[in-house]
PDB file of C-alpha atoms and ligand atoms in Angstrom:
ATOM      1  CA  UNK A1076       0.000   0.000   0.000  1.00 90.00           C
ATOM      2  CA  UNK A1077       1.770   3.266  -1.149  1.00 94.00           C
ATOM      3  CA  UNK A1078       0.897   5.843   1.154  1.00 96.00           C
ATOM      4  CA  UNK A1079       0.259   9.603   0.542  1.00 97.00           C
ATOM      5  CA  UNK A1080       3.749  10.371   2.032  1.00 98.00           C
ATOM      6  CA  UNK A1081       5.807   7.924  -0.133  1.00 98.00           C
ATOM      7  CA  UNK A1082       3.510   9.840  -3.188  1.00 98.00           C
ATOM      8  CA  UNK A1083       4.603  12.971  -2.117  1.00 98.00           C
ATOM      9  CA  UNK A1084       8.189  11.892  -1.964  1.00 98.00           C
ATOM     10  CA  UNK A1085       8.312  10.886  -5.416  1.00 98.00           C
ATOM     11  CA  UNK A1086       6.344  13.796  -6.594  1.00 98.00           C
ATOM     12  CA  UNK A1087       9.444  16.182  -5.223  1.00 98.00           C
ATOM     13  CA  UNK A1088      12.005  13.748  -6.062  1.00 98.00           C
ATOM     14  CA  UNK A1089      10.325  14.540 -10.329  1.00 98.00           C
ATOM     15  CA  UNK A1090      10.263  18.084  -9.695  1.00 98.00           C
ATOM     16  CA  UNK A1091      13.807  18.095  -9.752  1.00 98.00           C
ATOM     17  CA  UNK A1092      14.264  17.316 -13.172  1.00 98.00           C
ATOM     18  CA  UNK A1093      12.050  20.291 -14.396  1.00 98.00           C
ATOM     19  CA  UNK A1094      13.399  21.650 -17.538  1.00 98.00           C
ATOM     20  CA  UNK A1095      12.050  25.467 -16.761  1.00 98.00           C
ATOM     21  CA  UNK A1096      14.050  27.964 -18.225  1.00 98.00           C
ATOM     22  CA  UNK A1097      11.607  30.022 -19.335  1.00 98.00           C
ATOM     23  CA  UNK A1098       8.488  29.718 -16.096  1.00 98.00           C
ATOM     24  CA  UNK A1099      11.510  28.521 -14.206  1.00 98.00           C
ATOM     25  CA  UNK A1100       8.291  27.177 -12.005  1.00 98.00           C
ATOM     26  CA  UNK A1101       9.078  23.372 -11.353  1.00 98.00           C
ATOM     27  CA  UNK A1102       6.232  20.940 -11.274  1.00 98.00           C
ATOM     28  CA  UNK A1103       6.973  17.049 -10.218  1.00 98.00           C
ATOM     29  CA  UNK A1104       4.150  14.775 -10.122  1.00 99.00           C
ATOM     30  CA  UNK A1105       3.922  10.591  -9.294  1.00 99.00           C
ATOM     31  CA  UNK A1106       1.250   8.919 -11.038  1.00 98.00           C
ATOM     32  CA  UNK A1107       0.256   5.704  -8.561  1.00 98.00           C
ATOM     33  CA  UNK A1108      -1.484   2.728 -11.064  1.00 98.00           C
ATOM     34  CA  UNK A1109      -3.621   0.278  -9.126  1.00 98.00           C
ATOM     35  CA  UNK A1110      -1.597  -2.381  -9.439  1.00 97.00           C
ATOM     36  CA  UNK A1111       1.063   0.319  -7.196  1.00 98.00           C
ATOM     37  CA  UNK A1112       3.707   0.829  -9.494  1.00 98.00           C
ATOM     38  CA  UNK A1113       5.018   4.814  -9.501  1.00 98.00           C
ATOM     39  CA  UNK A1114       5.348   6.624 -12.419  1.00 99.00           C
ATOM     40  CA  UNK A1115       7.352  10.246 -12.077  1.00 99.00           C
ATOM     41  CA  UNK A1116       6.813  13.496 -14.672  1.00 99.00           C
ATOM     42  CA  UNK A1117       7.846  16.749 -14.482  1.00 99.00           C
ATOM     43  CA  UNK A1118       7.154  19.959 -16.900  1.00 98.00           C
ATOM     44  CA  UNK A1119       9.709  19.740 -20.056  1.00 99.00           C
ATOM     45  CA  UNK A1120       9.301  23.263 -21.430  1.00 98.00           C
ATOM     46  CA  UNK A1121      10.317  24.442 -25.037  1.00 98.00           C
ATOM     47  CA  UNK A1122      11.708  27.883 -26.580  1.00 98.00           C
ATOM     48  CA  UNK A1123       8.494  27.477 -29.166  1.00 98.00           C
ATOM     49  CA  UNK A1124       6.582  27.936 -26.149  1.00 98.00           C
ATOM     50  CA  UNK A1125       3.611  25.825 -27.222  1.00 98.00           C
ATOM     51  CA  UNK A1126       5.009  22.355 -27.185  1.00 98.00           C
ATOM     52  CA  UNK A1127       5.782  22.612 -23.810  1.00 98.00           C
ATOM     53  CA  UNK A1128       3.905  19.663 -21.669  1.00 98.00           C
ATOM     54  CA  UNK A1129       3.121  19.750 -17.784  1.00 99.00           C
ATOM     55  CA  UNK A1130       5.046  17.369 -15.322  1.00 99.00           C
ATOM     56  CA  UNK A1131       1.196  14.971 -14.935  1.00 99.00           C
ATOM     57  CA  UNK A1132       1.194  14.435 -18.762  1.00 99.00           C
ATOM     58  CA  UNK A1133       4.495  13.971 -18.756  1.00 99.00           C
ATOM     59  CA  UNK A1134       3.789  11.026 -15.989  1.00 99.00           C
ATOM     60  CA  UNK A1135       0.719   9.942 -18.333  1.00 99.00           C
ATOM     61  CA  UNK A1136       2.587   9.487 -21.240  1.00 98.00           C
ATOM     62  CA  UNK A1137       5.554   7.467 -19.761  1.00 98.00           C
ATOM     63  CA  UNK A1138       3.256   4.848 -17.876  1.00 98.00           C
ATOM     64  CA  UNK A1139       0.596   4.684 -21.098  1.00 98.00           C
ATOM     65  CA  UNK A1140       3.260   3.898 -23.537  1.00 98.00           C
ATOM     66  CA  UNK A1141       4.607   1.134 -21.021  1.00 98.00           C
ATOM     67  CA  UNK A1142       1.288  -0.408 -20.925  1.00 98.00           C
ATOM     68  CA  UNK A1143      -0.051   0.594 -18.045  1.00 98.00           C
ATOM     69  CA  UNK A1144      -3.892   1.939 -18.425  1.00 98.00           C
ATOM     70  CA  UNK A1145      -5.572   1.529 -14.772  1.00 98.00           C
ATOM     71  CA  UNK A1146      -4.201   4.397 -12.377  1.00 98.00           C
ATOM     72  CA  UNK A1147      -5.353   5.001  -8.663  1.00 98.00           C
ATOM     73  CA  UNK A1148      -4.212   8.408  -7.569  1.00 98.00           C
ATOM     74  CA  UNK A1149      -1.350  11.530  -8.580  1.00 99.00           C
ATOM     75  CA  UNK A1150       0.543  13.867  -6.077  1.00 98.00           C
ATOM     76  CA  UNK A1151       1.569  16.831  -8.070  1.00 98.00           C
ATOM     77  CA  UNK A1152       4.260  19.489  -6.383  1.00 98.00           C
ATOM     78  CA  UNK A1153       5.497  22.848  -7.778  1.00 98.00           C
ATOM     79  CA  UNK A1154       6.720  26.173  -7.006  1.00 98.00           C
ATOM     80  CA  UNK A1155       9.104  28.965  -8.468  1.00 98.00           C
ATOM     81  CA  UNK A1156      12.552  28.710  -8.384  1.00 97.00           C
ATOM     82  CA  UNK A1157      12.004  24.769  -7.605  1.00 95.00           C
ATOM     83  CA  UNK A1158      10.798  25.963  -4.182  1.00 97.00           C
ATOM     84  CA  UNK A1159       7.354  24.497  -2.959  1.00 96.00           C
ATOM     85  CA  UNK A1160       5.007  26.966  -2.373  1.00 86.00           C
ATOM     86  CA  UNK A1161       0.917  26.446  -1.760  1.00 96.00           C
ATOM     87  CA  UNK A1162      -0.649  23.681  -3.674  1.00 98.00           C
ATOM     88  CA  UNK A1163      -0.241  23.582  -7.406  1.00 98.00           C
ATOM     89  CA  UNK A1164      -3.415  22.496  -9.204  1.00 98.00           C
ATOM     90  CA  UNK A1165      -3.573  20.263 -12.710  1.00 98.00           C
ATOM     91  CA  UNK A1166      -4.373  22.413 -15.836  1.00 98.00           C
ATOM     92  CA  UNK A1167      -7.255  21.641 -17.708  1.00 98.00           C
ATOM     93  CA  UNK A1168      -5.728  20.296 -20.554  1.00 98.00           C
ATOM     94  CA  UNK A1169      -4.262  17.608 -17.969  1.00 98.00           C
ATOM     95  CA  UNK A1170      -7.411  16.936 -16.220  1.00 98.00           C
ATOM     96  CA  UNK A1171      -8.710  15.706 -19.656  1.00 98.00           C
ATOM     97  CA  UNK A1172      -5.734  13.289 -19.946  1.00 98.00           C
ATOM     98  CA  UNK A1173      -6.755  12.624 -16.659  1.00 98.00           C
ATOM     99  CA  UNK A1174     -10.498  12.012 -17.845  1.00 98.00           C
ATOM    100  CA  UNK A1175      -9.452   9.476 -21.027  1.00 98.00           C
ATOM    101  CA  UNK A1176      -7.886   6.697 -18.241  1.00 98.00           C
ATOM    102  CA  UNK A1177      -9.535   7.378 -15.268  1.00 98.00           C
ATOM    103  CA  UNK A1178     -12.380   7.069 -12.987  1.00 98.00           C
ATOM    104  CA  UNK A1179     -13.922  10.556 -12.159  1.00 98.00           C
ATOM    105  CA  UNK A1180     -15.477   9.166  -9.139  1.00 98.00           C
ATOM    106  CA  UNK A1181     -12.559   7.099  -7.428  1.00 98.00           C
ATOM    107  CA  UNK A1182      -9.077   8.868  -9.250  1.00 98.00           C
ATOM    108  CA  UNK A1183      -7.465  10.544  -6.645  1.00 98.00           C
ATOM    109  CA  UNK A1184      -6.048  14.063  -7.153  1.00 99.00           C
ATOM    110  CA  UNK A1185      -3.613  14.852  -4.443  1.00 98.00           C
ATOM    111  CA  UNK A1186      -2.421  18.779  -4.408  1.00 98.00           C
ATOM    112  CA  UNK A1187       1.021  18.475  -1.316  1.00 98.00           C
ATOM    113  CA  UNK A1188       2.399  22.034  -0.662  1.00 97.00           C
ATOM    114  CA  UNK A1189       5.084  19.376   1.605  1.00 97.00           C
ATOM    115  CA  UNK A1190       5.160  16.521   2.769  1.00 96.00           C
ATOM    116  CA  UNK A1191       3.075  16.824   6.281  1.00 96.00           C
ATOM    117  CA  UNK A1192       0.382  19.097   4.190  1.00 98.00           C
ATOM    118  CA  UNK A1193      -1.523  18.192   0.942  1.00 98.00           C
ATOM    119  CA  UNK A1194      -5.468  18.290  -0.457  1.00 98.00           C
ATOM    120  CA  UNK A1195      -7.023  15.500  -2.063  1.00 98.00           C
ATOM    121  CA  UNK A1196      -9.872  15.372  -4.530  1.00 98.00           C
ATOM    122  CA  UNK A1197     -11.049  12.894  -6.833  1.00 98.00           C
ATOM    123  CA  UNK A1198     -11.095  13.863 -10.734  1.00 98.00           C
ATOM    124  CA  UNK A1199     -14.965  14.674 -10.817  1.00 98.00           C
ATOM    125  CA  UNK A1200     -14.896  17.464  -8.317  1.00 98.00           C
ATOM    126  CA  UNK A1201     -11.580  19.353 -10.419  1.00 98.00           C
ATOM    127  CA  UNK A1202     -13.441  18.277 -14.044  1.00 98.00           C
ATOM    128  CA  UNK A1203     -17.110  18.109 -13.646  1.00 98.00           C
ATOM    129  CA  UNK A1204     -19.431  17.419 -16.408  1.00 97.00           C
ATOM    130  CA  UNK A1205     -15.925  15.874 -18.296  1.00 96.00           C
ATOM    131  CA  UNK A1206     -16.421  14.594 -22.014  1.00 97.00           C
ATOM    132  CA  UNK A1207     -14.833  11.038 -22.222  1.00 97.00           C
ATOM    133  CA  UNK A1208     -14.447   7.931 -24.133  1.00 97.00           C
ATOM    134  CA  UNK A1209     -18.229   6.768 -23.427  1.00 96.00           C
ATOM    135  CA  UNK A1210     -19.088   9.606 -25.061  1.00 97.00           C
ATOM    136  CA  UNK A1211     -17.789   8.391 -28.623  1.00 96.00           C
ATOM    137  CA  UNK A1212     -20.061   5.213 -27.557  1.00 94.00           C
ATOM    138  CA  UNK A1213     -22.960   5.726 -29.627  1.00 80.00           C
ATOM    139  CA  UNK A1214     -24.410   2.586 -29.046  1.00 70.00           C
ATOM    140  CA  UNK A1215     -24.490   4.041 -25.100  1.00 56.00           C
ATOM    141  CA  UNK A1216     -25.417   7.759 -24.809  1.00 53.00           C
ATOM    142  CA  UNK A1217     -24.717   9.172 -21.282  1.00 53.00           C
TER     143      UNK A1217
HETATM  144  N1  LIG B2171       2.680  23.240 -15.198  1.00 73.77           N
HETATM  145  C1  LIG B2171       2.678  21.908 -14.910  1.00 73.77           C
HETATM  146  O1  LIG B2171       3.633  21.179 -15.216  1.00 73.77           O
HETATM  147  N2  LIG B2171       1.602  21.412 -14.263  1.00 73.77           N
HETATM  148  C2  LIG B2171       0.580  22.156 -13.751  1.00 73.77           C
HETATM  149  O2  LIG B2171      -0.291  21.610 -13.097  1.00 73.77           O
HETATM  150  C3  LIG B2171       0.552  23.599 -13.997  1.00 73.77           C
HETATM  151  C4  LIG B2171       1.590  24.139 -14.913  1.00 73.77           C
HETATM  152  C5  LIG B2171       3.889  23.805 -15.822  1.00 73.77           C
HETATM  153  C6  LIG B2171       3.784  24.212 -17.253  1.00 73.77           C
HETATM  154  C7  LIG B2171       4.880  25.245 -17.357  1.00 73.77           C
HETATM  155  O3  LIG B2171       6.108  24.591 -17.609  1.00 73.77           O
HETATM  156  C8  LIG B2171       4.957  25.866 -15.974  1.00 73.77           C
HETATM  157  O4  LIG B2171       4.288  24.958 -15.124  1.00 73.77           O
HETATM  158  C9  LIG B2171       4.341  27.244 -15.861  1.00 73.77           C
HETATM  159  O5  LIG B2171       3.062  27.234 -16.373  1.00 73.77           O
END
């Protein structure tokens, strides 16, 4: 049982591998599956500005293309200067990553500002009314 703690950990350890040299605002997250394997993300950010992708995609990406496709809960981290400061909240664009693999009910969104104090949600609260894959499901109109 990985606890929110050991999340939290591996959310900070990420953040250190930030590339940021334009926000230089660090963001580390650690994307639990249910099975409770760990994957780590942080932001990679680009001079083109655009193609820059946040540290929970980043965590997406990396377990999705190693098969994984069940997840339980993220910690995300950030701050300027690589410095944690108040609780740093997914994006939209990520909750809808967020929406295409998980549960809105049960996926666990937890927001640490260290490791003694964090917030937790599940995806429905930060993304309500989300459009997802049973939504393509003609044959089963929500
Ligand atoms: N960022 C994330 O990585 N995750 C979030 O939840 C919010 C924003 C990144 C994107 C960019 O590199 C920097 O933070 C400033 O927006």
């Amino acid at each position: 049982m990985v606890t929110e703690k050991e999340l939290i950990r591996k959310a900070i350890e990420a953040m250190e591998y930030a590339y940021t040299p334009y926000s230089d605002f660090q963001v580390g997250a650690a994307l639990l599956t249910e099975d409770g394997k760990i994957y780590q993300g942080c932001n990679i950010e680009n001079a083109a500005y655009t193609p820059t992708v946040c540290a929970e995609r980043t965590a997406f990406f990396k377990a999705v293309s190693q098969g994984e496709r069940h997840f339980s809960a993220i910690c995300i981290v950030g701050g300027k200067h690589g410095i944690l400061s108040g609780y740093t909240a997914p994006c939209g664009v990520c909750r809808q990553v967020m929406r295409e693999f998980c549960q809105p009910d049960v996926f666990r969104i937890i927001l640490a500002r260290d490791e003694e104090h964090w917030k937790e949600y599940v995806l429905s609260e930060l993304l309500p009314e989300g459009f997802g894959p049973e939504n393509l499901q003609s044959e089963n109109p929500k």
